[in-house]
GROMACS .gro file of C-alpha atoms in nm:
model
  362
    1UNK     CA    1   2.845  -5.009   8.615
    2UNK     CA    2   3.229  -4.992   8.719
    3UNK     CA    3   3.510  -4.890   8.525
    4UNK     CA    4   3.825  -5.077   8.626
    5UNK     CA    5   4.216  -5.113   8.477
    6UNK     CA    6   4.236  -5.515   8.497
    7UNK     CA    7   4.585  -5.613   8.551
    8UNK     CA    8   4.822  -5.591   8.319
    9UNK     CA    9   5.088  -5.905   8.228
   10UNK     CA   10   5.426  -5.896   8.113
   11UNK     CA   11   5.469  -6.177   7.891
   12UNK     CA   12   5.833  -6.027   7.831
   13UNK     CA   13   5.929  -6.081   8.157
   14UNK     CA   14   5.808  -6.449   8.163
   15UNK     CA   15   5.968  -6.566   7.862
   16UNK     CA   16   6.260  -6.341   7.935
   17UNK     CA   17   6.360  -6.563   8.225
   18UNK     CA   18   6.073  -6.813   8.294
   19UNK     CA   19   6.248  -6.902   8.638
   20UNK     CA   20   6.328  -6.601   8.797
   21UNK     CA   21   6.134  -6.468   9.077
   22UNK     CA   22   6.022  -6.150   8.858
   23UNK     CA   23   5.873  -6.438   8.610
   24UNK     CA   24   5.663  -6.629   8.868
   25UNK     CA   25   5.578  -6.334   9.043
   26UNK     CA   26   5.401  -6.229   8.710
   27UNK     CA   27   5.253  -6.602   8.659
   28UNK     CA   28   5.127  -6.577   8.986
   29UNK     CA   29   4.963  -6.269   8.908
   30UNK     CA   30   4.826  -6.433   8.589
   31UNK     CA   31   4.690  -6.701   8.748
   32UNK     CA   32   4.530  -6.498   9.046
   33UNK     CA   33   4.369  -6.234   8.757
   34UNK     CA   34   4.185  -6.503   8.608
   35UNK     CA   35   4.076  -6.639   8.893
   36UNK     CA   36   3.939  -6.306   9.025
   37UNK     CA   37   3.802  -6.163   8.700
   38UNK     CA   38   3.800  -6.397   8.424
   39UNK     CA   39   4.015  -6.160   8.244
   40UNK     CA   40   4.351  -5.993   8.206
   41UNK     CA   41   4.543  -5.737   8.007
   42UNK     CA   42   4.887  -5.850   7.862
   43UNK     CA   43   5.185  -5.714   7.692
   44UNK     CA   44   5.370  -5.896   7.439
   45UNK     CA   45   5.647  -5.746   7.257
   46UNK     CA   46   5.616  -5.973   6.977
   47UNK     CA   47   5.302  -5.838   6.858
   48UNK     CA   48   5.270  -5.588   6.626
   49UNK     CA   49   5.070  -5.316   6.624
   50UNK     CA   50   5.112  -5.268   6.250
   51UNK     CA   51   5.028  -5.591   6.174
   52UNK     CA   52   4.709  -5.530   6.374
   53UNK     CA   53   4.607  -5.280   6.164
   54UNK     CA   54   4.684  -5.409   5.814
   55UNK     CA   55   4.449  -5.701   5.947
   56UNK     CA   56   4.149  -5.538   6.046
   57UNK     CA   57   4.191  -5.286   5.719
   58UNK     CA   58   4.170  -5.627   5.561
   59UNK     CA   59   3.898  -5.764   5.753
   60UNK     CA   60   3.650  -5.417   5.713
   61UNK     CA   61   3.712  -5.447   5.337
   62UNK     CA   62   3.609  -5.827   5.333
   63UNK     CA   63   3.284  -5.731   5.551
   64UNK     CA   64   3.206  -5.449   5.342
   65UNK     CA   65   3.128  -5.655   5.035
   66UNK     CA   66   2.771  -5.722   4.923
   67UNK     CA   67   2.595  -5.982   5.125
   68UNK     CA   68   2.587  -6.203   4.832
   69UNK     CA   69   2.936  -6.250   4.807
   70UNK     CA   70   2.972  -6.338   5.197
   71UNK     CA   71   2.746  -6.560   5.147
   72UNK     CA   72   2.969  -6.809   4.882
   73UNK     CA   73   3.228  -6.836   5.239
   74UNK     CA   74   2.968  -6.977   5.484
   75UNK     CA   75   2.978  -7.339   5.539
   76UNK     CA   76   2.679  -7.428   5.788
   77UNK     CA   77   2.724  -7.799   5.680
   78UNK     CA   78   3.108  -7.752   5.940
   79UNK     CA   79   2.869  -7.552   6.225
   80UNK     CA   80   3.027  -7.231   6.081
   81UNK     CA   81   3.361  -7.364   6.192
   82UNK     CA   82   3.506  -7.243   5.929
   83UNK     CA   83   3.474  -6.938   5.668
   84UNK     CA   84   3.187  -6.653   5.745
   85UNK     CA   85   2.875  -6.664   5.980
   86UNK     CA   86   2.679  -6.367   5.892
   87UNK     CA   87   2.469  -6.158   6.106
   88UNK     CA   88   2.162  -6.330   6.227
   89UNK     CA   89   2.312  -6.681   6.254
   90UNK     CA   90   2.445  -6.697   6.588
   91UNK     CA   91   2.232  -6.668   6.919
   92UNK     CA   92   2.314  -6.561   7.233
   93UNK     CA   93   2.377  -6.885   7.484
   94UNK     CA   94   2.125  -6.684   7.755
   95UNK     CA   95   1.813  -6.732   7.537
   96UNK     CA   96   1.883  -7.122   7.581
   97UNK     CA   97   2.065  -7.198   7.896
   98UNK     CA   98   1.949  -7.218   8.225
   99UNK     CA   99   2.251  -7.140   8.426
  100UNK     CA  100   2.296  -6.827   8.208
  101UNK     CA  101   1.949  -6.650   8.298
  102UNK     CA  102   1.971  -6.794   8.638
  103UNK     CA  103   2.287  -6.573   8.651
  104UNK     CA  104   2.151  -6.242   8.486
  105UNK     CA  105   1.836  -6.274   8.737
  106UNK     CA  106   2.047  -6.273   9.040
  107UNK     CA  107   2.243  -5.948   8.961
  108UNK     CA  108   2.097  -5.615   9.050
  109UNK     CA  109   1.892  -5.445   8.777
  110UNK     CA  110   2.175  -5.176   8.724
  111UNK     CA  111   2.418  -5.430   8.677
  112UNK     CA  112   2.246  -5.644   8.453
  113UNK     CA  113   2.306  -5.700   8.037
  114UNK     CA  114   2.110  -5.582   7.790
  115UNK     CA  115   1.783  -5.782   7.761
  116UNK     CA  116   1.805  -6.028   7.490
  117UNK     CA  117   1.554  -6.025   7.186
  118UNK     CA  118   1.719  -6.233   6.906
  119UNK     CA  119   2.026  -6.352   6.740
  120UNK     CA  120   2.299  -6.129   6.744
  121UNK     CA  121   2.393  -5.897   6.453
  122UNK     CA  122   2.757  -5.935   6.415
  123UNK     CA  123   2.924  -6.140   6.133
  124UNK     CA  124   3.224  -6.384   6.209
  125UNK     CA  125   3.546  -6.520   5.956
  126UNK     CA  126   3.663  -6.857   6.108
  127UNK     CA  127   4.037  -6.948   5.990
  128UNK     CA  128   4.197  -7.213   6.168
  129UNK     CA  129   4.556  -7.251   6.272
  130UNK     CA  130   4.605  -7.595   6.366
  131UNK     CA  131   4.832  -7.917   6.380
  132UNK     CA  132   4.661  -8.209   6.272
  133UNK     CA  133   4.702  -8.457   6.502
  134UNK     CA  134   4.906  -8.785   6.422
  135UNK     CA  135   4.620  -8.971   6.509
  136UNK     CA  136   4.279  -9.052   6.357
  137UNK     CA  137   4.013  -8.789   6.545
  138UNK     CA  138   3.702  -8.872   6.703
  139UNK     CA  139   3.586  -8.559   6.568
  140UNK     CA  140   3.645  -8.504   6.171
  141UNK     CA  141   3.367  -8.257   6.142
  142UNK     CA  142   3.583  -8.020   6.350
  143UNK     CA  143   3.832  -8.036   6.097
  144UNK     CA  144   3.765  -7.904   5.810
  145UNK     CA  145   3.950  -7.683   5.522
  146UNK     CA  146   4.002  -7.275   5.498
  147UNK     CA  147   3.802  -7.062   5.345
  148UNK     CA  148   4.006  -6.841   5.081
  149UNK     CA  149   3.766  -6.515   5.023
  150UNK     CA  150   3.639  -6.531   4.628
  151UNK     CA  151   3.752  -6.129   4.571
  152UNK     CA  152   4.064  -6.131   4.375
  153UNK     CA  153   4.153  -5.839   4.591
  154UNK     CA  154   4.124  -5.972   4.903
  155UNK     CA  155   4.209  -6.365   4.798
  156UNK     CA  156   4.592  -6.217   4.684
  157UNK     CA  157   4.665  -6.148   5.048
  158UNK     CA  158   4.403  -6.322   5.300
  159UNK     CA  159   4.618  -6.614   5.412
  160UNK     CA  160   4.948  -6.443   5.431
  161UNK     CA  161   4.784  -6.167   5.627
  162UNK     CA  162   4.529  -6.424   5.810
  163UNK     CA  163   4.863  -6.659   5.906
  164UNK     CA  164   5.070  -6.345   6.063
  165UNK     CA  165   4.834  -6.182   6.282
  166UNK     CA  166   4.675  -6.494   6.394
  167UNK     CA  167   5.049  -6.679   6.477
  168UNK     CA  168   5.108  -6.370   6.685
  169UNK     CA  169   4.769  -6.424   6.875
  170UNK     CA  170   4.832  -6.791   6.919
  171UNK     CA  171   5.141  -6.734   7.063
  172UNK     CA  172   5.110  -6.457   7.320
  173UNK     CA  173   4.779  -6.695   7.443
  174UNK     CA  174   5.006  -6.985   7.466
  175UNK     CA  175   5.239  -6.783   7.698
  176UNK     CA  176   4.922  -6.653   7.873
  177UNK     CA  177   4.839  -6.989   7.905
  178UNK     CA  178   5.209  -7.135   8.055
  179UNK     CA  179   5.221  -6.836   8.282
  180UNK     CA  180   4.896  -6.961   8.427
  181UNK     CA  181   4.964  -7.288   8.449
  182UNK     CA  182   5.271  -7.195   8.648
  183UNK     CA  183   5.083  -6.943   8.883
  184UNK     CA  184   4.862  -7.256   9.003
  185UNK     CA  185   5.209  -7.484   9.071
  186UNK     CA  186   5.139  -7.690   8.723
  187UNK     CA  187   5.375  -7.772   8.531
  188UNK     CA  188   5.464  -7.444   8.239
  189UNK     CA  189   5.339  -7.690   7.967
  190UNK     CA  190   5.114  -7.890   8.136
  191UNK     CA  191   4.814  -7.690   7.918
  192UNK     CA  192   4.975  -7.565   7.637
  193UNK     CA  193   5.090  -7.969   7.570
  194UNK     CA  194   4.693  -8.041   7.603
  195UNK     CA  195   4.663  -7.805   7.321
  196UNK     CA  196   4.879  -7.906   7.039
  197UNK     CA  197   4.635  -8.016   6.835
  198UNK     CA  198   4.368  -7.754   6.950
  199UNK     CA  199   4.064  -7.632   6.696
  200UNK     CA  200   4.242  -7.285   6.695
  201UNK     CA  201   4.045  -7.016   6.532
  202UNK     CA  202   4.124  -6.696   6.436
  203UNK     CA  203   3.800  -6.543   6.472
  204UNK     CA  204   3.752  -6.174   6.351
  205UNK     CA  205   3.366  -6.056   6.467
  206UNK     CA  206   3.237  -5.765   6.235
  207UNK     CA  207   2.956  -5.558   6.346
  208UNK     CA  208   2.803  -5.281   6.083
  209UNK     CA  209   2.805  -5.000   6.273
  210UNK     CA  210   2.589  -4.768   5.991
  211UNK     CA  211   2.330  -5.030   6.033
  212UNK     CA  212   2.370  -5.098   6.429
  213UNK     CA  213   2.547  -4.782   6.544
  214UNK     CA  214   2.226  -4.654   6.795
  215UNK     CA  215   2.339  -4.668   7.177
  216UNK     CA  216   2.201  -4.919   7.325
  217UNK     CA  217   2.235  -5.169   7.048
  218UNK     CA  218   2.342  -5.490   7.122
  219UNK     CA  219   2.632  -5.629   6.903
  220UNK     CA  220   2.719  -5.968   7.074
  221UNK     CA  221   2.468  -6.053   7.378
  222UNK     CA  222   2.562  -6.208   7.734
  223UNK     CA  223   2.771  -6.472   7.694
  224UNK     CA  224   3.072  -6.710   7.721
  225UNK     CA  225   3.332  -6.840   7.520
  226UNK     CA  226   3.333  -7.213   7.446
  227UNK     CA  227   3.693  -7.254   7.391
  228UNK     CA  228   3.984  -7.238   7.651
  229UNK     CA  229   4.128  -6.896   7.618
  230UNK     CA  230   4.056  -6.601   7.396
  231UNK     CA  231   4.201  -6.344   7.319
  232UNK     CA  232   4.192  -6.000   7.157
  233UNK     CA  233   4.387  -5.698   6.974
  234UNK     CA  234   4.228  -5.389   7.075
  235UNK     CA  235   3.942  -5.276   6.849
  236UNK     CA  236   3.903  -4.979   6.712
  237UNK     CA  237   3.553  -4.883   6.838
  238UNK     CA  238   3.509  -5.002   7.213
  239UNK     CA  239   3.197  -5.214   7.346
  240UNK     CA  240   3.319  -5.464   7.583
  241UNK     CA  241   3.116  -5.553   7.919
  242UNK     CA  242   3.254  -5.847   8.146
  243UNK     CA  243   3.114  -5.960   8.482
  244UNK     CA  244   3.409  -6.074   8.715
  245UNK     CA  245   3.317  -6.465   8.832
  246UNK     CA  246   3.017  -6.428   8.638
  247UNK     CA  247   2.812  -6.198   8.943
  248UNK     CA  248   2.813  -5.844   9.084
  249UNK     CA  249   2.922  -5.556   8.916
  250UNK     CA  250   2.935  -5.505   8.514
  251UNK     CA  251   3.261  -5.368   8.448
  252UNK     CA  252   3.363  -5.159   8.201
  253UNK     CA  253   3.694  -5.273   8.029
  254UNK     CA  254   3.939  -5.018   7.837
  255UNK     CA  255   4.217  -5.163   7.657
  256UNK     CA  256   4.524  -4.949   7.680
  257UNK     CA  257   4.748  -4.931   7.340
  258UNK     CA  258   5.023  -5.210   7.310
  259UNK     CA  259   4.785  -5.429   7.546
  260UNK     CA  260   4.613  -5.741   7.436
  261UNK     CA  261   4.278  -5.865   7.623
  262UNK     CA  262   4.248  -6.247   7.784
  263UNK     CA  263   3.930  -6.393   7.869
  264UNK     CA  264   3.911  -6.736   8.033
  265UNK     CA  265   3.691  -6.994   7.869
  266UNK     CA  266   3.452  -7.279   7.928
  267UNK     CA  267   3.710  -7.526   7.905
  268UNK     CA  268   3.965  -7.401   8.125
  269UNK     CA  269   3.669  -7.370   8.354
  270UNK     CA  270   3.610  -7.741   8.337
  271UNK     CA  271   3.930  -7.834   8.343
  272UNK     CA  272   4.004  -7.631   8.656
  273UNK     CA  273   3.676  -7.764   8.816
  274UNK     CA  274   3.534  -7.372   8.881
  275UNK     CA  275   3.850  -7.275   8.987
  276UNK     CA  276   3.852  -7.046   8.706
  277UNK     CA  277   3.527  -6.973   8.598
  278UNK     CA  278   3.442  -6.835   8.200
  279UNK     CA  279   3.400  -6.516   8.197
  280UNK     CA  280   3.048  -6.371   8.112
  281UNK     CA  281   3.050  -6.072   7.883
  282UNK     CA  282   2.865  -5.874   7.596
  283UNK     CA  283   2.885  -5.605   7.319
  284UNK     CA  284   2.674  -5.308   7.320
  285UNK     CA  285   2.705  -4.990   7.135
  286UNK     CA  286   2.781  -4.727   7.438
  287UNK     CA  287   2.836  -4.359   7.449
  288UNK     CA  288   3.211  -4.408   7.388
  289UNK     CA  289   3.167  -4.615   7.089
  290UNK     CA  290   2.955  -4.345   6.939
  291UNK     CA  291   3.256  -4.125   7.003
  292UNK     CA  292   3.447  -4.301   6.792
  293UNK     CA  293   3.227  -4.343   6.562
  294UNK     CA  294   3.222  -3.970   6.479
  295UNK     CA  295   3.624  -3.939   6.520
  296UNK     CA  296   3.636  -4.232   6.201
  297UNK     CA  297   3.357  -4.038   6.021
  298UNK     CA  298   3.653  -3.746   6.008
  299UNK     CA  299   3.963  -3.914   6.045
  300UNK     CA  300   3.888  -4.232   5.794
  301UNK     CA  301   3.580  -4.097   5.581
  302UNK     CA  302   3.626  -4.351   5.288
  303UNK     CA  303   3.673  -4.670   5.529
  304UNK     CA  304   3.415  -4.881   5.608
  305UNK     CA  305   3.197  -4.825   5.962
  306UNK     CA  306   3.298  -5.150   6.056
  307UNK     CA  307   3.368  -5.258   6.426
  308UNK     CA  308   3.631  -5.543   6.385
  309UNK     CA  309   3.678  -5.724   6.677
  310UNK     CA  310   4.033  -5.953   6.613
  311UNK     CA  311   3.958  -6.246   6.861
  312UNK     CA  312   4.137  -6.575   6.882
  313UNK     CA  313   4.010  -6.879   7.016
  314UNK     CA  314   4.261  -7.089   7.145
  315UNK     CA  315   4.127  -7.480   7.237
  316UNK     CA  316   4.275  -7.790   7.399
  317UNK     CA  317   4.292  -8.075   7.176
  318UNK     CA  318   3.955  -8.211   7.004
  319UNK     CA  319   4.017  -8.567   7.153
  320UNK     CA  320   4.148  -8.454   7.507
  321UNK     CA  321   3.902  -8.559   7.787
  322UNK     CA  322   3.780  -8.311   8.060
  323UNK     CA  323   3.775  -8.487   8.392
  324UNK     CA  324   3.469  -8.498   8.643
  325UNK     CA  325   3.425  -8.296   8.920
  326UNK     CA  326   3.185  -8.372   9.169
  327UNK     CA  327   2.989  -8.038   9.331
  328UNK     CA  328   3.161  -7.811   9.582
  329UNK     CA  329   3.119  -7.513   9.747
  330UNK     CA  330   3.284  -7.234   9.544
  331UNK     CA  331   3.360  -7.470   9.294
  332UNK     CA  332   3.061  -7.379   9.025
  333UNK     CA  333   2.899  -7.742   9.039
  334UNK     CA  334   2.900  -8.050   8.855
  335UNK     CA  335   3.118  -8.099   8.540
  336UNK     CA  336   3.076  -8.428   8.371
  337UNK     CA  337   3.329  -8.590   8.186
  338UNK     CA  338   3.332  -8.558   7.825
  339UNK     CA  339   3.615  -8.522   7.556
  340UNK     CA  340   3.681  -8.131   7.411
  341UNK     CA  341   3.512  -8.242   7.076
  342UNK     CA  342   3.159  -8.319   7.240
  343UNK     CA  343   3.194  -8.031   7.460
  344UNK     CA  344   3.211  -7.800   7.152
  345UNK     CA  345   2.901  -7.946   6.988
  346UNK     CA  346   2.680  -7.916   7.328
  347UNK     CA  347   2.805  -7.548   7.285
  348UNK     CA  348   2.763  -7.518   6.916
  349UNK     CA  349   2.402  -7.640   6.990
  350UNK     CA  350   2.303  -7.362   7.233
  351UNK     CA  351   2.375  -7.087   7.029
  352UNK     CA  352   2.244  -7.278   6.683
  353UNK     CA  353   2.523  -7.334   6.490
  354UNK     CA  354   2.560  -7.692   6.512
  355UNK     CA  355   2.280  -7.882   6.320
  356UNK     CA  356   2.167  -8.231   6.438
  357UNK     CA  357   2.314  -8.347   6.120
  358UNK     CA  358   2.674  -8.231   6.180
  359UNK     CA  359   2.685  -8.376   6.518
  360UNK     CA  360   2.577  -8.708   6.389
  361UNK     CA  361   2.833  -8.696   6.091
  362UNK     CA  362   3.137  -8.627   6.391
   0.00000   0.00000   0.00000
């Protein structure tokens, strides 16, 4: 395993001056980071780190209630598009896609993922920040109502607190996303426009770290995102693998403070035709998130062991079609076309979260 420093993105500089050379230099380098790894580090001064923090306090008090009370939140009858997904629910793609294992078998046993042995024991919240479109969707299932947590506690400040940190996520992706576009000679809102209307999800992942703190464990299993673009505040307990273009070497990622983390998803991979492939990545508790599991124990000894990953996944527009793409070399095969909204339920379906009866209801 390699440890690397991805590059790091100025977002400042980009929407600064979106024209001057300093700005497209910095698109460019965008552009060429996800193309290279899948991945890239930005800086955004309009993020707050405070706010980051006041959310995931939030978020490891909502995850620390009794089972029971998660439970009233989850709305498998939506494909857990909405409200909580608790631990158990959610399967890693590789235990049902080809492509995936074909991909894990080829890399050398030291760079491989964890083996796989079931669903994965982390908990999601799904709150959506979305447009509705001024149109009549192909896809209603995909749009569905909030969940407002039951606890009068938590219920007092969830949406306020939900709406600021996720805005902030939504738009430093969006400016990931125009930088991009601009570093492959598109036009700035050539993919941003595409995602007006997106299925946007702020998407914190909580993993119990009293109950699944061993090294070794896995917390989210070798994957890829379904979405567009993702990204993530730095957590507070690290874990992250990633596999640049999906082969070779499994690199170890480190978030530095005031840096956010952007992974490239399945549908910008369609969309570009391979260009940009998703990037493949897991969870696993490591020797450095047992360090910092012992620096909470004394630092924060009445907070919940909680690992709160703050992830945002940012979609193109339900109804938006991804083209075709015939095979080519270096291009990561055939892509059929298909609008957004089926793509999600093909996904939903590998991982078990989309029942037949959902699908048919869309």
């Amino acid at each position: 395993m390699s440890s690397i420093q991805l590059p790091i993105i100025s977002l400042d500089v980009f929407l600064s001056s979106p024209s001057s050379p300093q700005a497209l230099a910095e698109a460019r380098k965008a552009a060429d980071a996800l193309e290279t790894f899948g991945a890239l580090l930005v800086r955004d001064a309009r993020v707050s780190e405070d706010d980051n923090k006041a959310f995931l306090d939030m978020v490891e008090d909502y995850f620390a209630q009794p089972e029971e009370v998660l439970r009233k939140d989850e709305r498998p009858e939506f494909g857990y598009q909405v409200g909580a997904t608790l631990e158990g629910a959610e399967r890693p793609k590789c235990k049902a896609d080809v492509d995936c294992t074909a991909i894990v078998a080829a890399l050398q046993p030291s760079e491989r993922p964890q083996d796989i042995t079931g669903a994965d024991p982390k908990c999601r919240f799904f709150h959506r920040l979305t447009t509705p479109p001024p149109y009549a969707s192909a896809f209603p299932s995909l749009s569905m109502p909030n969940v407002t947590p039951s606890s009068p506690a938590l219920a007092g400040i969830w949406e306020a607190r939900m709406e600021k940190w996720g805005r902030q996520m939504k738009d430093a992706v969006e400016g990931v996303a125009m930088m991009a576009a601009v570093g492959l000679g598109l036009e700035r809102e050539a993919w941003v426009r595409e995602g007006q209307y997106g299925n946007h999800l702020l998407a914190p992942t909580a993993s119990d770290l009293v109950k699944y703190g061993k090294e070794g464990t896995i917390l989210a299993g070798f994957h890829t995102d379904l979405n567009f673009l993702t990204i993530h505040g730095k957590s507070r307990f690290p874990g992250l693998h990633i596999w640049a273009r999906n082969a070779g070497k499994k690199l170890d990622v480190r978030i530095p403070d005031g840096c956010l983390l952007v992974q490239a998803g399945k549908q910008l991979e369609h969309l570009t035709g391979g260009k940009i492939m998703a990037g493949y990545h897991e969870v696993v508790v490591k020797p450095s998130t047992i360090a910092a599991i012992e620096r909470a124990r004394l630092a924060r000894p009445s907070r919940p062991l909680i690992r709160i990953s703050s992830t945002f996944f940012w979609h193109l527009n339900t109804d938006f079609v991804l083209p075709s793409w015939e095979q080519e070399e270096g291009r990561g095969g055939k892509y059929e076309e298909m609008m957004v909204g089926e793509q999600v339920q093909r996904e939903l379906g590998l991982i078990e979260l989309m029942p037949a009866a959902v699908k048919a209801a869309a």
